[in-house]
PDB file of C-alpha atoms in Angstrom:
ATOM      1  CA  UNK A   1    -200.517 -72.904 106.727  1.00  0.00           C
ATOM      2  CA  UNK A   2    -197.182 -73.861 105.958  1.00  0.00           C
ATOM      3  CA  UNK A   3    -197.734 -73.484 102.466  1.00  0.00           C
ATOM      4  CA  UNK A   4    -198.437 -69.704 103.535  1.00  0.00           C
ATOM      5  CA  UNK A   5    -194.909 -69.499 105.497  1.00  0.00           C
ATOM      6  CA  UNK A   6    -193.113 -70.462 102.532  1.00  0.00           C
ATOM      7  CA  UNK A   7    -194.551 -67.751 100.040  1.00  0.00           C
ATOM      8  CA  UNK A   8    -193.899 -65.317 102.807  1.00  0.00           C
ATOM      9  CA  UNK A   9    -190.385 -66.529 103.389  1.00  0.00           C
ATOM     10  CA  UNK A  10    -189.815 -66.144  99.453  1.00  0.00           C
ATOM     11  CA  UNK A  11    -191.073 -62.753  99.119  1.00  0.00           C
ATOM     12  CA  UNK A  12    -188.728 -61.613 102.626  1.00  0.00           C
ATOM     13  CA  UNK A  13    -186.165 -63.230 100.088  1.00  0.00           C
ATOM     14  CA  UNK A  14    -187.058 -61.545  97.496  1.00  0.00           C
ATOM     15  CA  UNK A  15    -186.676 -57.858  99.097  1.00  0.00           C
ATOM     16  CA  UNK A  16    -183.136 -58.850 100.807  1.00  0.00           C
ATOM     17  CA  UNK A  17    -182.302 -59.489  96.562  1.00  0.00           C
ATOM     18  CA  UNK A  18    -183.503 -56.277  95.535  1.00  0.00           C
ATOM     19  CA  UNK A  19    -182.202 -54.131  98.997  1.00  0.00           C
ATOM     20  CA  UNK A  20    -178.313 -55.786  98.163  1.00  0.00           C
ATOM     21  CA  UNK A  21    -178.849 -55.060  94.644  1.00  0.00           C
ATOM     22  CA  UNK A  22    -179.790 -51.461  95.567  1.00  0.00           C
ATOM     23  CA  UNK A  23    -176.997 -50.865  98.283  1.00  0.00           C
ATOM     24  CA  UNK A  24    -174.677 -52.416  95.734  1.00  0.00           C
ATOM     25  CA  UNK A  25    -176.003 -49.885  92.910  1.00  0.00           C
ATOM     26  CA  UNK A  26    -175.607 -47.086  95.142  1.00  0.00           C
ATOM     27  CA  UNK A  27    -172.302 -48.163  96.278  1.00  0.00           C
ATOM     28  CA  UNK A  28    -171.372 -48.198  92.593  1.00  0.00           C
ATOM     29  CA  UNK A  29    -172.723 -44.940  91.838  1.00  0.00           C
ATOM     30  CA  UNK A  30    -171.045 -43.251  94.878  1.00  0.00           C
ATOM     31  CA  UNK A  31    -167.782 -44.237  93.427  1.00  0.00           C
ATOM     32  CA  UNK A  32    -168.426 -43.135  90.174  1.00  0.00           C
ATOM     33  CA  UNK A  33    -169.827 -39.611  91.296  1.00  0.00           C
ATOM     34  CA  UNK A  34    -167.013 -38.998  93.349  1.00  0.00           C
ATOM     35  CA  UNK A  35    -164.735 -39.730  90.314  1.00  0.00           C
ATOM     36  CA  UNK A  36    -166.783 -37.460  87.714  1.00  0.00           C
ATOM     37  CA  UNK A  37    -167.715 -34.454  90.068  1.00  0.00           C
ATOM     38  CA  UNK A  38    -163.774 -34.473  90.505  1.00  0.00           C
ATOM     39  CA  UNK A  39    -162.751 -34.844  87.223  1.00  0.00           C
ATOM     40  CA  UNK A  40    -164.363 -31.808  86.141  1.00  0.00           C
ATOM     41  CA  UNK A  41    -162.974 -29.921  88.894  1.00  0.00           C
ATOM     42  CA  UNK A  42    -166.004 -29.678  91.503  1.00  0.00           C
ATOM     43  CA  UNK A  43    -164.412 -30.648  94.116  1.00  0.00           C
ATOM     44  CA  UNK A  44    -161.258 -28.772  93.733  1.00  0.00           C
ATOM     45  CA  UNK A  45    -161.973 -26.567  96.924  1.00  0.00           C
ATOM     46  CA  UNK A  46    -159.997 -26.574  99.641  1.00  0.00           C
ATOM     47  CA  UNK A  47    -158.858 -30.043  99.871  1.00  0.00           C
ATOM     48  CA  UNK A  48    -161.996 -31.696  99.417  1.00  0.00           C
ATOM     49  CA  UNK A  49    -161.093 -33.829  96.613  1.00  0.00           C
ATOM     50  CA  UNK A  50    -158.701 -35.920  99.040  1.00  0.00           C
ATOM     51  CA  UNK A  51    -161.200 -36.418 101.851  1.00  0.00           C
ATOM     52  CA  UNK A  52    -164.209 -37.571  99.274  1.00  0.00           C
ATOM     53  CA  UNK A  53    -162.117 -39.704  97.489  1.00  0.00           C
ATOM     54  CA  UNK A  54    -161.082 -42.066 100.771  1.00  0.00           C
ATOM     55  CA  UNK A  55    -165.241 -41.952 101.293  1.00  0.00           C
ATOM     56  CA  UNK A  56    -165.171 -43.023  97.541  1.00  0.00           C
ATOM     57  CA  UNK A  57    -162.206 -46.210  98.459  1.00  0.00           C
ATOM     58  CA  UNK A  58    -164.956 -46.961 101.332  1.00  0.00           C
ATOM     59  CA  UNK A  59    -167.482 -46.993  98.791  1.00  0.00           C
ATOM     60  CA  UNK A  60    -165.676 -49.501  97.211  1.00  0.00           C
ATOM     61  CA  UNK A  61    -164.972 -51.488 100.321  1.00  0.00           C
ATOM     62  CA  UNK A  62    -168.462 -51.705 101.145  1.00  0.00           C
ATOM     63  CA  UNK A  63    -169.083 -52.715  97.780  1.00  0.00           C
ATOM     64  CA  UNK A  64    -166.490 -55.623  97.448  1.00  0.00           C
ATOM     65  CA  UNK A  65    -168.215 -56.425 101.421  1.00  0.00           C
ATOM     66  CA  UNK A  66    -171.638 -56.975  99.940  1.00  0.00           C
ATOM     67  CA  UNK A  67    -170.177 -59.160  96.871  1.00  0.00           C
ATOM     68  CA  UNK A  68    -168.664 -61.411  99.631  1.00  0.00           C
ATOM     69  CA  UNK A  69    -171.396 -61.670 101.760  1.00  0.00           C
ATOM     70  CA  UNK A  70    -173.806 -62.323  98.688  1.00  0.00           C
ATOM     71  CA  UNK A  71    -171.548 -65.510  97.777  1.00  0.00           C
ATOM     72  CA  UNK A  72    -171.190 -66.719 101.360  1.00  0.00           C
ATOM     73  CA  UNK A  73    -174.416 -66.575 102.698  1.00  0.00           C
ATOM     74  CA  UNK A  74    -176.214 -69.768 103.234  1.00  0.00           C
ATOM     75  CA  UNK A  75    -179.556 -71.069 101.732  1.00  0.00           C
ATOM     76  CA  UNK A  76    -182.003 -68.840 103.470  1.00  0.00           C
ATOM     77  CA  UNK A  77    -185.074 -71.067 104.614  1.00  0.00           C
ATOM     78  CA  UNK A  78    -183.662 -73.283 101.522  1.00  0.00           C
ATOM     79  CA  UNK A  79    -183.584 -70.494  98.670  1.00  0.00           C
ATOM     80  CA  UNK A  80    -180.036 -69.557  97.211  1.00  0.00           C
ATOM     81  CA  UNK A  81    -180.027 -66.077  96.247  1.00  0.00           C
ATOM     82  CA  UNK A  82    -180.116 -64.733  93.172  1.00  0.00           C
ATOM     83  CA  UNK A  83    -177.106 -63.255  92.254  1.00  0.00           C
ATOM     84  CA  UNK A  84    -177.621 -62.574  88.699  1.00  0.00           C
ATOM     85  CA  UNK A  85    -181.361 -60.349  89.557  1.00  0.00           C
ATOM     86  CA  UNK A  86    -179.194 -58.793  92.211  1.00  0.00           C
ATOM     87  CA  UNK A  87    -176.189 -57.671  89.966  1.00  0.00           C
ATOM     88  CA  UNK A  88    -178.969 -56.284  87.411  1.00  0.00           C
ATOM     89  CA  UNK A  89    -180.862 -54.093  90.426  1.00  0.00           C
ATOM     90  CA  UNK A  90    -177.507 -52.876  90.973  1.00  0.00           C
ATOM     91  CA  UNK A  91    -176.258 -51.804  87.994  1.00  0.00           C
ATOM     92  CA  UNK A  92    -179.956 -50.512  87.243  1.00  0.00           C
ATOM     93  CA  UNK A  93    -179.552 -48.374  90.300  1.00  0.00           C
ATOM     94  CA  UNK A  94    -176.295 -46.816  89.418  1.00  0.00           C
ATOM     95  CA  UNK A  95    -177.612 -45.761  85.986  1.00  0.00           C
ATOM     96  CA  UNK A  96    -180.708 -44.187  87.651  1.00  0.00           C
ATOM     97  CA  UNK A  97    -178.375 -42.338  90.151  1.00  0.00           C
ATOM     98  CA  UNK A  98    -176.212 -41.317  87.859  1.00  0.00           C
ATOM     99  CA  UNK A  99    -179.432 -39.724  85.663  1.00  0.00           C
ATOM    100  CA  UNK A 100    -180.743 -38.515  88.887  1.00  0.00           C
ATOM    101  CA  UNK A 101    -176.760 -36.622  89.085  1.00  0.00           C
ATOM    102  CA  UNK A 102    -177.233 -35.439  85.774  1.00  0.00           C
ATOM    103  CA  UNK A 103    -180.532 -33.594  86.555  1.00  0.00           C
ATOM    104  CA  UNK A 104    -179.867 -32.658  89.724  1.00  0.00           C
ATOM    105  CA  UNK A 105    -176.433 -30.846  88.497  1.00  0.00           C
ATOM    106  CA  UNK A 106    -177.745 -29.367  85.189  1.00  0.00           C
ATOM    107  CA  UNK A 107    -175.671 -27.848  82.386  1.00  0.00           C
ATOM    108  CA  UNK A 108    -173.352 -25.748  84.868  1.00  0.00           C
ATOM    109  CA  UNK A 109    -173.177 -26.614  88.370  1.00  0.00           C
ATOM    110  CA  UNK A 110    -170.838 -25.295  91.031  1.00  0.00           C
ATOM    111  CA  UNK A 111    -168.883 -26.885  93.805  1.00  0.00           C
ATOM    112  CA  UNK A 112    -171.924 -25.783  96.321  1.00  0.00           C
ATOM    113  CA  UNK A 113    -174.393 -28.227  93.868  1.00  0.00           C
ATOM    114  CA  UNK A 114    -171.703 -30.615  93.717  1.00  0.00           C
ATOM    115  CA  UNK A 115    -171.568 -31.454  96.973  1.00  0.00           C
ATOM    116  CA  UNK A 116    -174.624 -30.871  98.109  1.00  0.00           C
ATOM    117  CA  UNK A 117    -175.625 -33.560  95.639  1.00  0.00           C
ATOM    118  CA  UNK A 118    -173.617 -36.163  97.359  1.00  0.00           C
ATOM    119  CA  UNK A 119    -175.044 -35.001 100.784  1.00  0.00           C
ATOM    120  CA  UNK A 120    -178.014 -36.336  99.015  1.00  0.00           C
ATOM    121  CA  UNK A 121    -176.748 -39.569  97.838  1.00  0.00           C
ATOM    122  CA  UNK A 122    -175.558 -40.078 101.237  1.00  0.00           C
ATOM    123  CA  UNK A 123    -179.219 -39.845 103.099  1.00  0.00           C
ATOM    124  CA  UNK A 124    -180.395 -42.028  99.946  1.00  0.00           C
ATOM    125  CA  UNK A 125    -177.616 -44.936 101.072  1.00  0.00           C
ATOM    126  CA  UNK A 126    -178.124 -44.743 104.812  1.00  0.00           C
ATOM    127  CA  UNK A 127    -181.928 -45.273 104.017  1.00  0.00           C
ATOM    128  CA  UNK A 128    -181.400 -48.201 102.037  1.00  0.00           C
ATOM    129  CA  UNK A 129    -178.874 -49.216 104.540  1.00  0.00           C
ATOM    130  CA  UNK A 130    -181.554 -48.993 107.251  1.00  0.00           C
ATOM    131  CA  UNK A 131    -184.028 -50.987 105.315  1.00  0.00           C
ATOM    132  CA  UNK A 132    -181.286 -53.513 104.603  1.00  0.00           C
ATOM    133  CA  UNK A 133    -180.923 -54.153 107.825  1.00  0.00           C
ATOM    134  CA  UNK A 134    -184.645 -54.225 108.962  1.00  0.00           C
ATOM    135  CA  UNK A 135    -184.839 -57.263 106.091  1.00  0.00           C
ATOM    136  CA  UNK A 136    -181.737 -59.074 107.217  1.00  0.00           C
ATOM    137  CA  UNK A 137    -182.595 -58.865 111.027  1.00  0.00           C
ATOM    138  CA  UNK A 138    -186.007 -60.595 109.634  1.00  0.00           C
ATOM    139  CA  UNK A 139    -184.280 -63.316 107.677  1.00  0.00           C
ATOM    140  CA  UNK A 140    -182.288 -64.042 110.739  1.00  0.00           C
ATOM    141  CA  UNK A 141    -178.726 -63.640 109.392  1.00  0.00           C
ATOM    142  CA  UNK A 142    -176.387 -62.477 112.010  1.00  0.00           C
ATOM    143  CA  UNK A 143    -173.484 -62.086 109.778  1.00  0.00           C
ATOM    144  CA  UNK A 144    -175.499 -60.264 107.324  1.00  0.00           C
ATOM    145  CA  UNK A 145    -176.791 -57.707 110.058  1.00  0.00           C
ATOM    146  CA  UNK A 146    -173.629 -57.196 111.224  1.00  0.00           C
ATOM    147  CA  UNK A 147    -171.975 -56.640 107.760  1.00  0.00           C
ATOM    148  CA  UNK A 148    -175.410 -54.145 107.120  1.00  0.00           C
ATOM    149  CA  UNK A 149    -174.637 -52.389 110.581  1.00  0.00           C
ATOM    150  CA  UNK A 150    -170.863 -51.732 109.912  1.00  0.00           C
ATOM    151  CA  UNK A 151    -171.616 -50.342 106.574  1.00  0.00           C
ATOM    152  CA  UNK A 152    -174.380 -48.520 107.823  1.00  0.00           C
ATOM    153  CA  UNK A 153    -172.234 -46.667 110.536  1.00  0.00           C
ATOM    154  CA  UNK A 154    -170.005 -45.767 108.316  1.00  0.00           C
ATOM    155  CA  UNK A 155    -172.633 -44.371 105.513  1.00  0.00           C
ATOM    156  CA  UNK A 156    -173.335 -42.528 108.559  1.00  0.00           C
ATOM    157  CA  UNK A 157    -169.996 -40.533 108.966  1.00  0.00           C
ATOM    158  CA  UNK A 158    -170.004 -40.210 105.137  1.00  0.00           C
ATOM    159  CA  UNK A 159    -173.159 -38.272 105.054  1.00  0.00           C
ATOM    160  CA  UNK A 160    -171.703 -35.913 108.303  1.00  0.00           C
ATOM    161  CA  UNK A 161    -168.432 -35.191 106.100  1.00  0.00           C
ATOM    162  CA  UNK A 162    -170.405 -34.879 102.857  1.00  0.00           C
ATOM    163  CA  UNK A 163    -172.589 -32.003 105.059  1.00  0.00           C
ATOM    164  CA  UNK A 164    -169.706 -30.478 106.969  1.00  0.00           C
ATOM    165  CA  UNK A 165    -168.185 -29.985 103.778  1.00  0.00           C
ATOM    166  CA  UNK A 166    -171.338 -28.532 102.198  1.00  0.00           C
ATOM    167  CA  UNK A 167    -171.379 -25.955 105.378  1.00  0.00           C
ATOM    168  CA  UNK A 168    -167.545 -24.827 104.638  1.00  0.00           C
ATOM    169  CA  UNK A 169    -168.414 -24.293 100.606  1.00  0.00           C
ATOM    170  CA  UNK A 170    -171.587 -22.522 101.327  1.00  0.00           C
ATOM    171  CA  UNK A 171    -169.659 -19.643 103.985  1.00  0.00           C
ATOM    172  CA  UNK A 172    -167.204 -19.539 101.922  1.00  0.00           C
TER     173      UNK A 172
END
């Protein structure tokens, strides 16, 4: 039975590796979409630029959060984490968000596809954010949950900006 325990304990691990490495991938991605969709000028209108790019310094933050808490957490039920398999789901999961960009956006998007693609992004990161935290809560981390939570609230505020904004381009 205990033998049992174990190989469930490693494969609760196991997820927690690949849901950082995700929310780190998407973190990375965010950045970088904010800093391509304004380079070529989608995000020109009407002061939007400024506002996504503190949501893109947030991005960051959260980021540079999960690298901390990914050196400082403890052997979980005596497994160390594997930080290398988590760096490669994350920079896996940037390059597949920033195809998934690519097609969304197609050969000539506007400022309405622009940011309605982020709105997207957005709902993908609080989702992963919510699994996250469903995983940590089982691991039994209370400085992981509450890292997941803060993050989480705030992914929360990024997707209503990301939509209000969508709202103003689309009336507009």
């Amino acid at each position: 039975m205990q033998y049992c325990t174990i190989i469930l304990q490693m494969v609760e691990i196991e997820k927690l590796e690949e849901k950082l490495g995700e929310a780190m991938g998407l973190e990375m991605a965010a950045q970088k979409a904010v800093e391509e969709l304004g380079s070529r000028g989608l995000l020109d209108e009407n002061g939007m630029l400024d506002q996504l790019q503190k949501m893109q310094t947030q991005a960051g933050n959260h980021q540079s959060k999960l690298e901390k808490m990914i050196q400082e957490l403890p052997e979980l039920n005596g497994s160390k984490l594997d930080t290398i398999k988590i760096q490669q789901v994350a920079q896996e999961t940037a390059q597949k968000c920033s195809n998934m960009m690519q097609t969304y956006l197609g050969e000539d998007p506007d400022s309405s596809e622009a940011i309605e693609f982020l709105c997207l992004a957005e709902g993908g990161e609080i989702t992963h954010y919510e699994v996250l935290d469903a995983i940590s809560k089982k691991v039994k981390n209370n400085k992981l949950s509450a890292t997941v939570n803060s993050i989480l609230r705030e992914e929360k505020r990024h997707l209503q900006l990301c939509t209000r904004l969508a709202k103003r381009v689309a009336s507009e």
